[in-house]
mmCIF file of C-alpha atoms and ligand atoms in Angstrom:
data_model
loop_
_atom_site.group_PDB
_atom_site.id
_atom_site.type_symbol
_atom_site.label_atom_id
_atom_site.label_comp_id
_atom_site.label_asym_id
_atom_site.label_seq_id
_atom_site.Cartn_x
_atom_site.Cartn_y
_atom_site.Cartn_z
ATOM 1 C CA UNK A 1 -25.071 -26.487 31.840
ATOM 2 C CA UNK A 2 -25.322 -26.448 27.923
ATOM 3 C CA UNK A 3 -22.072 -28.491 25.967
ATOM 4 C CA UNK A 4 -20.302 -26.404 23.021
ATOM 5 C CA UNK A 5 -22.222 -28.890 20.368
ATOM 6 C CA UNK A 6 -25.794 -27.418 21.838
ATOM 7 C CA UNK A 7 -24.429 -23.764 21.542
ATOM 8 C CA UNK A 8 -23.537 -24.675 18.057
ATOM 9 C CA UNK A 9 -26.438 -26.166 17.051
ATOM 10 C CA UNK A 10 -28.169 -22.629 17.965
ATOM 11 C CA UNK A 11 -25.522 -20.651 16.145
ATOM 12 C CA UNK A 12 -26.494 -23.122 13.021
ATOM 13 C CA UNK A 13 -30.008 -22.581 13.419
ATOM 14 C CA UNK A 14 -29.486 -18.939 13.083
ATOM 15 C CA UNK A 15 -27.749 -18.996 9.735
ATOM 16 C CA UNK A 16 -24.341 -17.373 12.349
ATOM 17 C CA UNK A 17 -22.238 -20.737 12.205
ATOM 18 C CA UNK A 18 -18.776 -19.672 11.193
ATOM 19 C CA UNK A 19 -16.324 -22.301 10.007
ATOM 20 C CA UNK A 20 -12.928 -22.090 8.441
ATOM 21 C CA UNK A 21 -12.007 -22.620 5.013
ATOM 22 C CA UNK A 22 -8.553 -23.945 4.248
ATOM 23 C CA UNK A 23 -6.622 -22.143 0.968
ATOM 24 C CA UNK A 24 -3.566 -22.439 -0.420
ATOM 25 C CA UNK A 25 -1.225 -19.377 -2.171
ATOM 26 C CA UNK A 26 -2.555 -17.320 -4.877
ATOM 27 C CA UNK A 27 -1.853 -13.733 -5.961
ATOM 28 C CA UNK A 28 -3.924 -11.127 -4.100
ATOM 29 C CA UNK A 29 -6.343 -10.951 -6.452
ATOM 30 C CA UNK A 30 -7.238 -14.582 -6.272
ATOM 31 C CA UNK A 31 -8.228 -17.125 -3.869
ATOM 32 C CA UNK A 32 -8.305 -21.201 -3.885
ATOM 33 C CA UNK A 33 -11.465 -22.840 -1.462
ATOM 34 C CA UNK A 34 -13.116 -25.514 -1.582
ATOM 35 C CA UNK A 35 -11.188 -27.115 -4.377
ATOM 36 C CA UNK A 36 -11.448 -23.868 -7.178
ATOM 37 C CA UNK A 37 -10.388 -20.751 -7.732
ATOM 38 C CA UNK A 38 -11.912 -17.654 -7.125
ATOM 39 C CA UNK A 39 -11.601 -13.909 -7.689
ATOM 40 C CA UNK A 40 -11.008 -12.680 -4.545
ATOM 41 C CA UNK A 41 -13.063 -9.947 -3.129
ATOM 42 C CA UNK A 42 -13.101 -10.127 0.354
ATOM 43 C CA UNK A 43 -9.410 -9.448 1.460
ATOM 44 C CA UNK A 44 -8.198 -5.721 2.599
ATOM 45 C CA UNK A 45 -4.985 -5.585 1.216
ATOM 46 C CA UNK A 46 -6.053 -2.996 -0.744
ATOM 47 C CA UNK A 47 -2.602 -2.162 -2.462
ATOM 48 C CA UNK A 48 -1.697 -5.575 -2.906
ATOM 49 C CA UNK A 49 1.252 -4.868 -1.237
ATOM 50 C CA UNK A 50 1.469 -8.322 0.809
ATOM 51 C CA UNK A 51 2.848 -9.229 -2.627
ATOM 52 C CA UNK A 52 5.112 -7.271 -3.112
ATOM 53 C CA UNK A 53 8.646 -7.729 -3.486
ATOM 54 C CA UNK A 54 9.991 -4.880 -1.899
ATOM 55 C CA UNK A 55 8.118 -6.195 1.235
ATOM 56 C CA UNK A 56 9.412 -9.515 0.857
ATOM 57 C CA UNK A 57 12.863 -8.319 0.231
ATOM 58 C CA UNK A 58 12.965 -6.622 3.908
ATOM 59 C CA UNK A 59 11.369 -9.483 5.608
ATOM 60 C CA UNK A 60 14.005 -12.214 3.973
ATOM 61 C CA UNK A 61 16.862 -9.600 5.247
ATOM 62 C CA UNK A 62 15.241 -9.174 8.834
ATOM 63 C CA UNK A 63 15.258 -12.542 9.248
ATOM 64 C CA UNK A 64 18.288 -13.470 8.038
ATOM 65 C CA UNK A 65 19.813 -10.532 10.254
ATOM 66 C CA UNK A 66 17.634 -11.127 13.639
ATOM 67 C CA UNK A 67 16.444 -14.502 13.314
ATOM 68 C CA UNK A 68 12.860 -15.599 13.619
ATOM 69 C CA UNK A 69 11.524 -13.859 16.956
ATOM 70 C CA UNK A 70 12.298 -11.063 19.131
ATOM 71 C CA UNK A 71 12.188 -13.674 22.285
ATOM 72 C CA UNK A 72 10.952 -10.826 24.634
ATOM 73 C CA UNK A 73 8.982 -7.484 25.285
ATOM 74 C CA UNK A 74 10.790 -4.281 23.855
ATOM 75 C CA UNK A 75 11.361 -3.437 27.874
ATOM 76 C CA UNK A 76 12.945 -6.596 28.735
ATOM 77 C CA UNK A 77 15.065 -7.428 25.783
ATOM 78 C CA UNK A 78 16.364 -3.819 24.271
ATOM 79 C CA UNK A 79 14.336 -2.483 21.763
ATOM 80 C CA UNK A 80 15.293 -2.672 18.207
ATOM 81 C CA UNK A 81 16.606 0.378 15.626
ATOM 82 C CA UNK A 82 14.586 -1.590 13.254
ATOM 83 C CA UNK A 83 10.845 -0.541 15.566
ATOM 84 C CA UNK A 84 12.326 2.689 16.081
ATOM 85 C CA UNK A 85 12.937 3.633 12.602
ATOM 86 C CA UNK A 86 9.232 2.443 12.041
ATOM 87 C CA UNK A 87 7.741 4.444 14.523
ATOM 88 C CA UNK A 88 9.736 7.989 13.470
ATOM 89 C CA UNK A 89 8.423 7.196 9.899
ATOM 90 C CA UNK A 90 5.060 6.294 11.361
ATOM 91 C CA UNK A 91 5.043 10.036 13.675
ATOM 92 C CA UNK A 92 6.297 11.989 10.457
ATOM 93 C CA UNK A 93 3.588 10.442 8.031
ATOM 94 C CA UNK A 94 1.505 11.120 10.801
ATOM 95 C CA UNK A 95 2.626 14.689 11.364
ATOM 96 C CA UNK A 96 2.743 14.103 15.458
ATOM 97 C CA UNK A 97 5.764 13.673 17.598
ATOM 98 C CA UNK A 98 6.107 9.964 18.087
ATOM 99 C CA UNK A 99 4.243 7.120 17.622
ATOM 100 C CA UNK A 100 4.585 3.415 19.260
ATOM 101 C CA UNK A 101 4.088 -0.074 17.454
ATOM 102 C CA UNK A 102 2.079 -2.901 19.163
ATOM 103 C CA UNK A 103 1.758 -6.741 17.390
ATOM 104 C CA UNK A 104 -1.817 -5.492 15.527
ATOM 105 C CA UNK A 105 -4.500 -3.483 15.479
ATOM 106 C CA UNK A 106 -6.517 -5.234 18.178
ATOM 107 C CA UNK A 107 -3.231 -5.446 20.644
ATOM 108 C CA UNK A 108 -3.335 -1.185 20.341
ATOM 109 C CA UNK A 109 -6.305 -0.720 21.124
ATOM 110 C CA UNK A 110 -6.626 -3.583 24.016
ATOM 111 C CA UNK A 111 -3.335 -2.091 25.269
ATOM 112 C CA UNK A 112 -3.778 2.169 24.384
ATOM 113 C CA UNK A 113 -6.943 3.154 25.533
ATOM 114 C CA UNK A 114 -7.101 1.172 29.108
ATOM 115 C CA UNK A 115 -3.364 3.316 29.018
ATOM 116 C CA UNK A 116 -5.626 6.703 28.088
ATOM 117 C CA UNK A 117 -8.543 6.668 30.005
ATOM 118 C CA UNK A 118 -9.893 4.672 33.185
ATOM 119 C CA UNK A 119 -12.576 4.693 35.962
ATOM 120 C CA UNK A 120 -13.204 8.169 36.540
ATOM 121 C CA UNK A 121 -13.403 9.109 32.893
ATOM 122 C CA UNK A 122 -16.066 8.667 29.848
ATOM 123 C CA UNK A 123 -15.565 7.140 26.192
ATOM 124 C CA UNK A 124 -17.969 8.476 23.959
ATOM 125 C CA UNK A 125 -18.243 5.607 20.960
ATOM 126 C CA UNK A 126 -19.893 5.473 17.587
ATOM 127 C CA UNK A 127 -21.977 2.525 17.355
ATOM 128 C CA UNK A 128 -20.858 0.829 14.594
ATOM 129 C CA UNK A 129 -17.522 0.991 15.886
ATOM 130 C CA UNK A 130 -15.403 -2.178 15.418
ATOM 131 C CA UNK A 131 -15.250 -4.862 17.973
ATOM 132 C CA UNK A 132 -11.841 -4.120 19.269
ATOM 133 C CA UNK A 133 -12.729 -0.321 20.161
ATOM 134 C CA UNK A 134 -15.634 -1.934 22.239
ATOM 135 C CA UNK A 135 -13.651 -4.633 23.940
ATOM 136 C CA UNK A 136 -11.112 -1.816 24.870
ATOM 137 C CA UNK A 137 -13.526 0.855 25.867
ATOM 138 C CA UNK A 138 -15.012 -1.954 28.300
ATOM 139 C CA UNK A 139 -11.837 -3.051 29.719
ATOM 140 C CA UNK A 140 -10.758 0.423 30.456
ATOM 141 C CA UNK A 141 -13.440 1.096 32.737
ATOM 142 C CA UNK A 142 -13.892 4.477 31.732
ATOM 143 C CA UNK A 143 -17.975 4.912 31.944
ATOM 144 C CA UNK A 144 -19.064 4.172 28.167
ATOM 145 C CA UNK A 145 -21.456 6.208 26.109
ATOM 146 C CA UNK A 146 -22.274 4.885 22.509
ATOM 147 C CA UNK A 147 -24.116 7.786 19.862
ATOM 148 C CA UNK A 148 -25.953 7.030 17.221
ATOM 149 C CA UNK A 149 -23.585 6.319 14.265
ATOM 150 C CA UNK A 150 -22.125 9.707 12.712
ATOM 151 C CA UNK A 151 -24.904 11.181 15.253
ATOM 152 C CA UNK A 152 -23.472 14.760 16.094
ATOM 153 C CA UNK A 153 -26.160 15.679 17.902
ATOM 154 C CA UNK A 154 -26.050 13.544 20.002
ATOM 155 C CA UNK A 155 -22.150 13.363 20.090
ATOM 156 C CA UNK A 156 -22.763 16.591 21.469
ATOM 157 C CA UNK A 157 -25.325 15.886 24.300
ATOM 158 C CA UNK A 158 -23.308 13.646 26.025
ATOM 159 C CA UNK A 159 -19.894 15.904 25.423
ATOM 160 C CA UNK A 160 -21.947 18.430 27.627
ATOM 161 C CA UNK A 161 -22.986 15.784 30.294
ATOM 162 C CA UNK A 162 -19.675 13.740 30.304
ATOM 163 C CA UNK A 163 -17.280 13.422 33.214
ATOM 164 C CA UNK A 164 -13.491 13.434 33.662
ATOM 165 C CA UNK A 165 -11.495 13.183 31.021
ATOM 166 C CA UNK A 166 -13.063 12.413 27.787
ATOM 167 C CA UNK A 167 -12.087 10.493 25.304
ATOM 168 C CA UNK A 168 -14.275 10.026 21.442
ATOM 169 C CA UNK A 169 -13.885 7.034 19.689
ATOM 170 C CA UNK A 170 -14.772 6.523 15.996
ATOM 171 C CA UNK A 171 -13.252 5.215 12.857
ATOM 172 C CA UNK A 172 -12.412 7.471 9.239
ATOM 173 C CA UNK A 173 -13.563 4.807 6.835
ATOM 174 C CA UNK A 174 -15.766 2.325 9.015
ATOM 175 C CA UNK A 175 -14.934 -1.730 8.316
ATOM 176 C CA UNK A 176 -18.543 -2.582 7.506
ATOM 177 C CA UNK A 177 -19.877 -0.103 5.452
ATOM 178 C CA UNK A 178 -17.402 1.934 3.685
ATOM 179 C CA UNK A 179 -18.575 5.282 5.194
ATOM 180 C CA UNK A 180 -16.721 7.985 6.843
ATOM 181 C CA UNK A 181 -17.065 9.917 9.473
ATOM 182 C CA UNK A 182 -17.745 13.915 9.921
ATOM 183 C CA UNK A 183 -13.873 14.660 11.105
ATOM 184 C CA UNK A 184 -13.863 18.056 10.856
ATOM 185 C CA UNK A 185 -17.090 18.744 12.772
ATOM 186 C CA UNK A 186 -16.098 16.186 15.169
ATOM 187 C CA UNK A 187 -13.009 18.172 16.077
ATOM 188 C CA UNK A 188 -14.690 21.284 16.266
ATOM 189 C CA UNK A 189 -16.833 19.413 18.966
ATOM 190 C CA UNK A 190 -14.468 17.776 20.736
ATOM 191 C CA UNK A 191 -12.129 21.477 20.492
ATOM 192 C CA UNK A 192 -15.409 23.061 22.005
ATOM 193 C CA UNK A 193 -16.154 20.728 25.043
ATOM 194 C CA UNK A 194 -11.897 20.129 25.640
ATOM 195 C CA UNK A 195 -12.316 16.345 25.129
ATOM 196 C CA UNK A 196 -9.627 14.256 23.274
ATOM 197 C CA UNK A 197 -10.317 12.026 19.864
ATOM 198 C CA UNK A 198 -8.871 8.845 19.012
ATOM 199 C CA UNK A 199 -9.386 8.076 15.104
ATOM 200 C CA UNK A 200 -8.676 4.263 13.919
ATOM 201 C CA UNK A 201 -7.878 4.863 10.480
ATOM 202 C CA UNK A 202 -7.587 1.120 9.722
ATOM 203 C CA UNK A 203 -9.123 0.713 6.424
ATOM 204 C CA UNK A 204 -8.307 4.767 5.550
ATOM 205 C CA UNK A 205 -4.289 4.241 5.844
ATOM 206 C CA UNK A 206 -2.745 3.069 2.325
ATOM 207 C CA UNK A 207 -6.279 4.659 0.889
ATOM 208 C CA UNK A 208 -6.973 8.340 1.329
ATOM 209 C CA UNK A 209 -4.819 11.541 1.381
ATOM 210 C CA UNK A 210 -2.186 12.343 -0.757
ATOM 211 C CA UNK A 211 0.450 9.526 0.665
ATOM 212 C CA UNK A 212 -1.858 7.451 2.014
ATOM 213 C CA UNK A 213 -2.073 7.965 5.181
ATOM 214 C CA UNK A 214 -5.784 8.429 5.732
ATOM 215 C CA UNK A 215 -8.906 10.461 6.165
ATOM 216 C CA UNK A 216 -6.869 12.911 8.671
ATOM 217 C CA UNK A 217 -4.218 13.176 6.236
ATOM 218 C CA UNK A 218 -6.610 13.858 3.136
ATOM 219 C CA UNK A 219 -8.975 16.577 4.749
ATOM 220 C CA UNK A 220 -5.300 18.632 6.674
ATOM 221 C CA UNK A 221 -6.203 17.397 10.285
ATOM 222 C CA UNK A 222 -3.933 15.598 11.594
ATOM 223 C CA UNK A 223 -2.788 18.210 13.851
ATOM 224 C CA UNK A 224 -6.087 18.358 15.843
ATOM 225 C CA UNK A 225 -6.496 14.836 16.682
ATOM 226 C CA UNK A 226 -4.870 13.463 19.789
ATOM 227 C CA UNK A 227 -4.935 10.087 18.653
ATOM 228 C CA UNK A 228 -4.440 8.399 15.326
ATOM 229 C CA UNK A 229 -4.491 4.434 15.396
ATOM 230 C CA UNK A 230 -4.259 1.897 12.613
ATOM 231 C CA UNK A 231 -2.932 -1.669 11.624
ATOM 232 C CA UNK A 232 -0.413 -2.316 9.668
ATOM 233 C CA UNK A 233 -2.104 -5.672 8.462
ATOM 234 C CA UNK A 234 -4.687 -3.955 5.900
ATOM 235 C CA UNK A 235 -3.468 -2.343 3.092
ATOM 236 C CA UNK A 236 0.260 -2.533 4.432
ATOM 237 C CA UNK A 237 0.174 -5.677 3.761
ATOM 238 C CA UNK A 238 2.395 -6.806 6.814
ATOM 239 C CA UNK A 239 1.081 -6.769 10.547
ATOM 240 C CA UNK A 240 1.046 -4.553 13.762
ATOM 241 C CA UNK A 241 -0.675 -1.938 14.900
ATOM 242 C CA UNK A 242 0.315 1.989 15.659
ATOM 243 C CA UNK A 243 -0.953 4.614 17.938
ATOM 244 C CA UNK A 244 0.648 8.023 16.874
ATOM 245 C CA UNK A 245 0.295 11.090 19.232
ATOM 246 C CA UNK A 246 2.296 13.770 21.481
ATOM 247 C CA UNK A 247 5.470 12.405 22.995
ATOM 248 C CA UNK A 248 4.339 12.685 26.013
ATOM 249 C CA UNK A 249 1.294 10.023 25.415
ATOM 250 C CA UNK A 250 3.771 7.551 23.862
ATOM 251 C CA UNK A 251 5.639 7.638 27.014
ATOM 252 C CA UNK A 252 3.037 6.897 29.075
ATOM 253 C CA UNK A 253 1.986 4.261 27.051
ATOM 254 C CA UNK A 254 5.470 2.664 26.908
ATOM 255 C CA UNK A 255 4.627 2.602 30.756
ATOM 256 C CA UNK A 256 1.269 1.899 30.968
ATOM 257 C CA UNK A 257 -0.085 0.021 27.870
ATOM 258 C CA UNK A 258 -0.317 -3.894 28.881
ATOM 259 C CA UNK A 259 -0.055 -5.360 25.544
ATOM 260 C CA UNK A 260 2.775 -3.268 25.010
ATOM 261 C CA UNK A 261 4.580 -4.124 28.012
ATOM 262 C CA UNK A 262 3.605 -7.949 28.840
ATOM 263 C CA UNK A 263 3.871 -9.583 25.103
ATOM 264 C CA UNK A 264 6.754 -10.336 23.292
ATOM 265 C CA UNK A 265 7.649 -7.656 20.610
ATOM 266 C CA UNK A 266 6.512 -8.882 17.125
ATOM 267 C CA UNK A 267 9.330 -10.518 14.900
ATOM 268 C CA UNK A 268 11.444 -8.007 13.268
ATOM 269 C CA UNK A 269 10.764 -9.662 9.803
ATOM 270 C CA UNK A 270 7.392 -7.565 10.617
ATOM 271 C CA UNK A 271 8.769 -4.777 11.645
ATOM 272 C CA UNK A 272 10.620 -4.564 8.257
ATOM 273 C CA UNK A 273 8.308 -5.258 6.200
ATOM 274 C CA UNK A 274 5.664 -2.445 7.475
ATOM 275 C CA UNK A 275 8.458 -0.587 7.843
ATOM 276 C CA UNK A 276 9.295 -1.005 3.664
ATOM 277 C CA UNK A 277 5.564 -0.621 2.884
ATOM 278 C CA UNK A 278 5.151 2.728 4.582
ATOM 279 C CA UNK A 279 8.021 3.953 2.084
ATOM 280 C CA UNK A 280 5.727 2.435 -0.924
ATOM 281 C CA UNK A 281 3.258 4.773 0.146
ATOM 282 C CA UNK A 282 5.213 7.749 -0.031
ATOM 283 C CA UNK A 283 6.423 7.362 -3.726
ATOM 284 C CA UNK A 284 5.250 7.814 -6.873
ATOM 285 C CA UNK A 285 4.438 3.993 -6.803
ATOM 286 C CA UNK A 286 1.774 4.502 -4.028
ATOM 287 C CA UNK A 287 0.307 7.469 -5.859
ATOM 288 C CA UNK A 288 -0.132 5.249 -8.496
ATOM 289 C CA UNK A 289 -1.422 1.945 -6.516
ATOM 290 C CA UNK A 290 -4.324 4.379 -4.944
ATOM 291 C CA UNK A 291 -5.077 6.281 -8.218
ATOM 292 C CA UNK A 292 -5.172 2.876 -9.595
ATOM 293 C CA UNK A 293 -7.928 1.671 -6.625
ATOM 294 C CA UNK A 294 -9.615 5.103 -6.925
ATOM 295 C CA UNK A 295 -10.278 4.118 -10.589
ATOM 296 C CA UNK A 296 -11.765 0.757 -9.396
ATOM 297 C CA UNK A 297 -13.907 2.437 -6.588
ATOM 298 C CA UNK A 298 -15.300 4.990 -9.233
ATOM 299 C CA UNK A 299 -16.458 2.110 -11.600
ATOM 300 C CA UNK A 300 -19.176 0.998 -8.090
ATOM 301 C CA UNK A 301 -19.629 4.982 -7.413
ATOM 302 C CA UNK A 302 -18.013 4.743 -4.151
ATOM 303 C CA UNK A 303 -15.595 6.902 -2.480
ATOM 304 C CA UNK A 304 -14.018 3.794 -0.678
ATOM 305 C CA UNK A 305 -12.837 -0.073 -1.686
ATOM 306 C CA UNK A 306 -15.495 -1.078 0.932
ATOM 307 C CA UNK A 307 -18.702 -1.642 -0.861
ATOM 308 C CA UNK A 308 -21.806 -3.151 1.395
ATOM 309 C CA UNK A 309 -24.691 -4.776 -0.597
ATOM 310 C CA UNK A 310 -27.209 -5.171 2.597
ATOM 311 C CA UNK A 311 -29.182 -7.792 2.287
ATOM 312 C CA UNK A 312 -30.713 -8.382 5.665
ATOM 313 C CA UNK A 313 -31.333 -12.231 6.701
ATOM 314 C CA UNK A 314 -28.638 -14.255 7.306
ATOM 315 C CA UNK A 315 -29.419 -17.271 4.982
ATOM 316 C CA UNK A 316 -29.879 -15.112 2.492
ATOM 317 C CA UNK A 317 -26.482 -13.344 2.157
ATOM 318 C CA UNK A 318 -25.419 -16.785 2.786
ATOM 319 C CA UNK A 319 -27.482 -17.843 -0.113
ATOM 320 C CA UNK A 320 -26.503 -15.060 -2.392
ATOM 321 C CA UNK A 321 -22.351 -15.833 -1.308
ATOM 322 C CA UNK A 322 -22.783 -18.975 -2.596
ATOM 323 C CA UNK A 323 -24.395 -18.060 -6.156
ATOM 324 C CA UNK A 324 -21.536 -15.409 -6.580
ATOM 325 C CA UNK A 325 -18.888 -18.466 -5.204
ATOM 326 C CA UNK A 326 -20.868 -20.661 -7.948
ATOM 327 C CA UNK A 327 -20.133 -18.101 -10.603
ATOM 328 C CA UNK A 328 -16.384 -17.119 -9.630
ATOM 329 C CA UNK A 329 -16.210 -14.768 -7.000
ATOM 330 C CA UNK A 330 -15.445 -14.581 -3.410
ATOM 331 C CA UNK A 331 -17.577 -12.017 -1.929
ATOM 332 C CA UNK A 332 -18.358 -13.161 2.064
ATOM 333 C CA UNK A 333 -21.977 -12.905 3.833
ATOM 334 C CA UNK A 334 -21.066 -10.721 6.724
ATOM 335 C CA UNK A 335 -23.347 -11.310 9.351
ATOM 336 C CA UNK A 336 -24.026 -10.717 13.052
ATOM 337 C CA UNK A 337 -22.177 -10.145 15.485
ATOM 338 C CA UNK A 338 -19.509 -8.585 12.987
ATOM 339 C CA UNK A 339 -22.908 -5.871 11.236
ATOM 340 C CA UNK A 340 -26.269 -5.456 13.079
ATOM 341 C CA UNK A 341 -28.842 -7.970 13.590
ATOM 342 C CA UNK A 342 -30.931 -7.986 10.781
ATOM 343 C CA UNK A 343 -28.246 -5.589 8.099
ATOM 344 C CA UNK A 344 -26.606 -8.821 7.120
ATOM 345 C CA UNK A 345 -24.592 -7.923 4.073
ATOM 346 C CA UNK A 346 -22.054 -8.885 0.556
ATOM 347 C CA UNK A 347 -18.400 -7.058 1.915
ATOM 348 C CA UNK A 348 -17.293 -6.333 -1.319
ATOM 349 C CA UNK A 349 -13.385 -5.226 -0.978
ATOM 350 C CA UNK A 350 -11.669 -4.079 -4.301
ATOM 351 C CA UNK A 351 -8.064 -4.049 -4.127
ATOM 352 C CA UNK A 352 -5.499 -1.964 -6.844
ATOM 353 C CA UNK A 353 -4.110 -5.854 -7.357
ATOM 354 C CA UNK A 354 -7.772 -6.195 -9.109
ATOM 355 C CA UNK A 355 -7.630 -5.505 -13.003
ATOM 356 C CA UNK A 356 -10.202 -3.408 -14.815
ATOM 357 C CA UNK A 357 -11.142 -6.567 -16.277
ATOM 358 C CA UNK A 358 -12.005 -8.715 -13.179
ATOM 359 C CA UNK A 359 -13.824 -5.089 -11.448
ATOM 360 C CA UNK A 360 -15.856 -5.613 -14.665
ATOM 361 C CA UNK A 361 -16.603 -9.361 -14.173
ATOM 362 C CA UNK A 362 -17.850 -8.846 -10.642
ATOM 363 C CA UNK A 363 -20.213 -5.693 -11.794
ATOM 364 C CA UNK A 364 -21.539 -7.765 -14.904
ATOM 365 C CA UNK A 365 -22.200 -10.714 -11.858
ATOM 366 C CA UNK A 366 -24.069 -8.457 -9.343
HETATM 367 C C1 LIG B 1 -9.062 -4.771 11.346
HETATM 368 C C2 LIG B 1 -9.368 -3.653 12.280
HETATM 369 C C3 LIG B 1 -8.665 -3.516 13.473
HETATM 370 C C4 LIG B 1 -7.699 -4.548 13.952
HETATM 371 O O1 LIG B 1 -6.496 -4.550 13.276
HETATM 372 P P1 LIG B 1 -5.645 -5.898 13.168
HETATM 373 O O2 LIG B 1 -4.296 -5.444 12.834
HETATM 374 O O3 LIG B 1 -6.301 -6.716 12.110
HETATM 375 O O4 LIG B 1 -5.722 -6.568 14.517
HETATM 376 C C5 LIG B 1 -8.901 -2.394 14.235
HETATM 377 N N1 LIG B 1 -9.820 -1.490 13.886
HETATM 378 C C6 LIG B 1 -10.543 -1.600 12.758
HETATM 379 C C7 LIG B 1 -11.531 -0.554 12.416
HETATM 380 C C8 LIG B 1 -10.346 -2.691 11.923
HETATM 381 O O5 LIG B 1 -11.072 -2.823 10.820
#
């Protein structure tokens, strides 16, 4: 039987030892480890909006108003105006019927699509999908099929061959490399072969589409997707996760979704704060915080704050990390399992709290 040290020792030798890194409070755009301070390019709060007063404001006045916890599941306890009101804003920005709230990201997904889909049914799953979708898709034991990332051919192969219902699983802007997917001609697939698509638009919401609320919103399709998921931790600055859809799907995921039903509802103080965020992104001040991280994105030619400098080995990501730590910046080696063996990468994450002068600084770096 091998002891924790020996399977850390083989994580070391493979340059794929992860440790943590105490840090204290800084504004979003900076960060404090190992005893300096760093511009910060490695966080996805892409508005800056964890910052931001109006947030803070609603959390101070949840808590005063409900206290610290919600000391049960939604089922057991009553369930809160304060989630509801969340979710109706969620379903309108959304443009579906109703939508339902879990703790984060990775509770929805753990608790949605084991709710969606099970044994006698098929996931079809882009490969560079993130971790949670796989965990998920496994636990549901729906029969899993993974194409070739973006891969519509393929996509389409195994729409023709797949069994029960069928549910596709991919991502709008994907964590690790910035890219999107091909929406539209996924939905004309999925339309064609009467499957269903679930789209996590986790680092799209706040980002894309004309308030914000993702790839689905920007190209006019949320209509013709069954599922739209996010968190509410990324650039909403708060925490929780969503699943918008039909009514219908809601309510059987209020019966049926496990990390829905057997965890205790996240504190209120969240609730509000997501809640006050969502309304940022509908004003003129959200228009503004994206035009302003549009501008940043433009100055690295990319059409998202996600900007991937593959290097390949791990030690030398590592390596290059660590001159870019040396020199100011906080730009993290991603490596396996998080990217693919041998892709390890700089995750370079801008942020509208970034100035045009510290975008400048990090291109004049690289
Ligand atoms: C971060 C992330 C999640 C998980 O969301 P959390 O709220 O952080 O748990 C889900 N999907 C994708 C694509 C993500 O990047």
């Amino acid at each position: 039987m091998t002891t924790p040290n020996e399977e850390l020792s083989a994580l070391s030798e493979k340059g794929l030892l992860r440790q943590l890194r105490s840090t204290r409070p800084r504004p979003s755009s900076q960060l404090y480890i190992g005893g300096t301070e760093l511009l910060n390019f490695s966080s996805n709060d892409y508005l800056g909006l964890s910052k931001h007063p109006a947030l803070i404001d609603a959390s101070r006045q949840a808590l005063s108003e409900f206290g610290t916890g919600s000391t049960a599941s939604r089922l057991i306890c009553g369930s809160l105006e304060l989630f509801h009101e969340l979710e109706e804003l969620l379903a309108e920005s959304k443009n579906t019927e109703a939508a339902l709230s879990f703790a984060n990201g990775y509770a929805t997904a753990l608790g949605a699509i084991p709710a969606l889909v099970g044994k006698e049914d098929t996931i079809l799953l882009d490969k560079l999908a993130h971790a949670c979708l796989i965990d998920a898709a496994r636990l549901s034991g729906a029969t899993l099929r993974i194409f070739p990332h973006n891969d519509l051919n393929k996509l389409e192969k195994l729409l023709i061959s797949s069994k029960g219902r069928t549910l596709i699983i991919t991502e709008s802007i994907f964590s690790m490399d910035g890219d999107r997917c091909p929406l539209a001609e996924i939905i004309e697939l999925k339309e064609k072969y009467g499957a269903l698509l679930l789209l996590d638009e986790a680092h799209a919401t706040g980002v894309l589409g004309p308030t914000g609320q993702g790839l689905a919103e920007e190209l006019q399709l949320q209509g013709q997707i069954d599922f739209q998921m996010g968190t509410l931790g990324k650039a909403l600055g708060s925490a929780g996760g969503y699943l918008a859809a039909s009514r219908s799907w809601i309510d059987l995921l209020i019966n049926k979704a496990r990390s829905f039903i057997y965890s205790t509802a996240p504190p209120p103080a969240q609730a509000a704060a997501s809640l006050a965020a969502l309304k940022i992104l509908h004003s003129t001040e959200g228009v503004e915080l994206r035009n302003k991280l549009h501008c940043h994105c433009a100055r690295f030619n990319s059409l998202s704050p996600i900007i991937p400098k593959i290097i390949g080995h791990n030690e030398q990501a590592l390596s290059a990390s660590e001159k870019l730590r040396e020199a100011g910046f906080y730009v993290p080696a991603i490596r396996y399992p998080s990217v693919p063996r041998g892709t390890a990468r700089l995750r370079i994450t801008l942020s509208a709290a970034h100035s045009e002068e510290q975008i400048d600084l990090l291109l004049a770096a690289l």
